[in-house]
Amino acid sequence: MNFERIKEKLNILADAAKYDVSCSSSGSKRANKNKGLGDSSGMGICHTYTEDGRCVSLLKILLTNHCIFDCAYCVTRKSNDVKRAAFKVQEVVDLTINFYRRNYIEGLFLSSGIFKNADYTMERLVLVAKKLRLEENFNGYIHLKSIPGASDELMREAGLYADRLSVNIEIPTEQGLKLLAPDKKREDFIKPMLKVKNEIIQYKSEKKLIKSTPIYAPAGQSTQMIIGATGETDAQIMYTSAYFYKEFQMKRVYYSGYIPISHDERLPSIGTDVPMLRENRLYQTDWLLRFYGFSIQELLNKEHPNLETDIDPKLSWALRNLQHFPVDVNHADRRLLARIPGVGMRSVDKIINARRYRKLGWEHLKTIGISMNRAQYFLVCASSQFETKDRTAAQLKSLIMGTSASKWRGAYSSQLNLFESNANVTVS
Amino acid sequence: MGMIDQYIYDGSFEGFLTAVFEVYDRKPTRVKIVSERLVTENFFDEEHTIYTDQAKSDRVWKGIEDKIGKKAGNLIYKAFLSEQSDREQVLLRIIKKGFKGENVTDNFADIDVLRLTNLVKIVGREKHRMDAFIRFRLTKDNVYFAEVEPDFDTLPLNAIHFKNRYADQKWLIYDRCRNYGIFYDLKTVNYVQLEISNDINSSLAAPFYFTHDEMHYQDLWKNYFKSTNIPSRKNMRLHLQHVPKRYWKYLSEKQP
């Protein structure tokens, strides 16, 4: 192995792959078999974290950064003047195995620029996965990118070796896509997604009858959207997201704040801050939809097309819906407990368990670990001391914000200053 | 105020269970179970040495699993591995409550149950960190070798994870703080104690112990770690929260 050459390729092709946020290695059911190498039946593991604080779980690389497309938001686009490189199939296999054996990674996340055509590219990605599974008896995690426009036959084969498949829809709205990626069509993204979805459904039904049905993409599929490249609203993003969760049974939708990488009039200029706070609020909303029983219409709608930046979306919803509060933690059902600001799902579980043995007061709630600073105004418990004053939403918000120390404070206070000159401040 | 009986045991889990047996057998009015490593001379306390007895230990363990439940047994064992100074007292109270029929796994309004949960949580987190942060280096005798210094005694919990994962390679994980390791010989995992040379981590001596390719893979990994970072999103506070400095010593990507 020529290590110097591999190092050069790795630097180029890891650098080009890093804008894909997904690094999930969980949700598969692939156990070690025949005393081979690897096991991905447990929970995901982050083996290290980059200096930007993102988890490193998989060897995330492109097979090549040669690409026939010219999508404005992409660092690998045809017209961009960057160094190009391509791995050989066997090189990716060797790197994966040797990194895995040293416990650096949970597996491989392989994507690629599109060279020649969709099927030619997809075929090579599948070949890497096939070699890892069949020749190396590798049971670690494999995430393959579905190349837009790839044939059904190849998508079928991909799922036999990969744990997860994903196609990034990248731009939340169709107009945005037309503007920034004129060569790409939404249908091309949807086609492989649909095939994978149908294969998963078929696998699940066949598995019930025939136990030996070969496993198909056990960790499901995911997708990603770039945030802040085309001036879309939070509502547009989250309604698109909700659609993909529902229609394609996505395991995850990722939101990636746009990182300016080129001088292009259609895009935010280089040096523009990455919208990390917005990204964070979108993820919080995503969690509320998937785990807390909220519906999208409650959080974002015509009246509220964008999330508030200075408070989290659950608190924001609560302040708009004070009629549901206070919630009695000793009697309320799971669904209601989950709606109290400052109470996470783990705390909900603990409250439900603990209250079977005694009535819970403030002290118990504190030790259970709920965030009192927010929660105290929205609940009653077994204590004579609780909020008796009727406060307006605006009063509550300023009370809570006055006592909270958000890591984002710097971010939103500067954003607020920006609009101060022409803001309409309503004092209630 | 009567005297406190100090039951001094050898620090092993079996030793602790033996001490619990003696508490039920001798019925002292006030008792403290103390590991011999942490014992402090105390004029007012009466010391009793507890000799680890496998049969007594087994009886208590069986009692815990049968009467309090397998889940509780698992929690008690994990909490014990935390090595925290209050562990014996908390676990003794938990065991007493459990034998009396009280719930000791879900009643989070009980202060001992909360402490138990907390100890299990910190041990679990450290175990998970070890699963993640262990870095193997391939030695010339074809063993994947890793050194660790976990905050708590987690290797007994890590063994199964690594056995399932690396079924086809020999590996050795060595706890430098507690001076023992777990070694997998392609069949079973065994506890081992070794003399490890002081120069094993010096870059000069590395070619003597490790394969030629080993250095190259470490180098590739370090390069990958740098390339996959996005400088415009730099957030060292978050980075350090996830990878605290005390773990850097054995992380290949953090080596100069």
XYZ file of C-alpha atoms in Angstrom, chain B residues 7-23 33-35 49-54 56-58 60 80 87-88:
33
model
C -16.115 -4.264 58.546
C -12.907 -4.099 56.561
C -12.832 -6.102 53.325
C -10.390 -6.487 50.451
C -12.109 -4.132 47.981
C -13.460 -6.886 45.704
C -17.150 -7.308 44.908
C -17.075 -10.801 46.454
C -15.473 -9.295 49.554
C -18.247 -6.734 49.777
C -20.943 -9.393 49.448
C -19.194 -11.426 52.166
C -19.337 -8.360 54.412
C -23.055 -8.029 53.690
C -23.431 -11.686 54.705
C -21.680 -10.934 58.012
C -23.958 -7.961 58.633
C -18.305 -1.535 55.445
C -14.935 -0.166 54.399
C -12.472 -1.247 51.713
C -11.441 -7.888 59.187
C -13.746 -9.661 56.743
C -12.133 -12.503 54.817
C -13.624 -12.934 51.360
C -15.591 -16.166 51.265
C -16.892 -17.333 47.896
C -21.049 -16.585 51.500
C -20.692 -14.164 48.621
C -22.584 -16.525 46.290
C -25.871 -13.141 49.100
C -20.050 -0.993 43.058
C -20.827 3.021 47.680
C -20.742 0.376 50.425
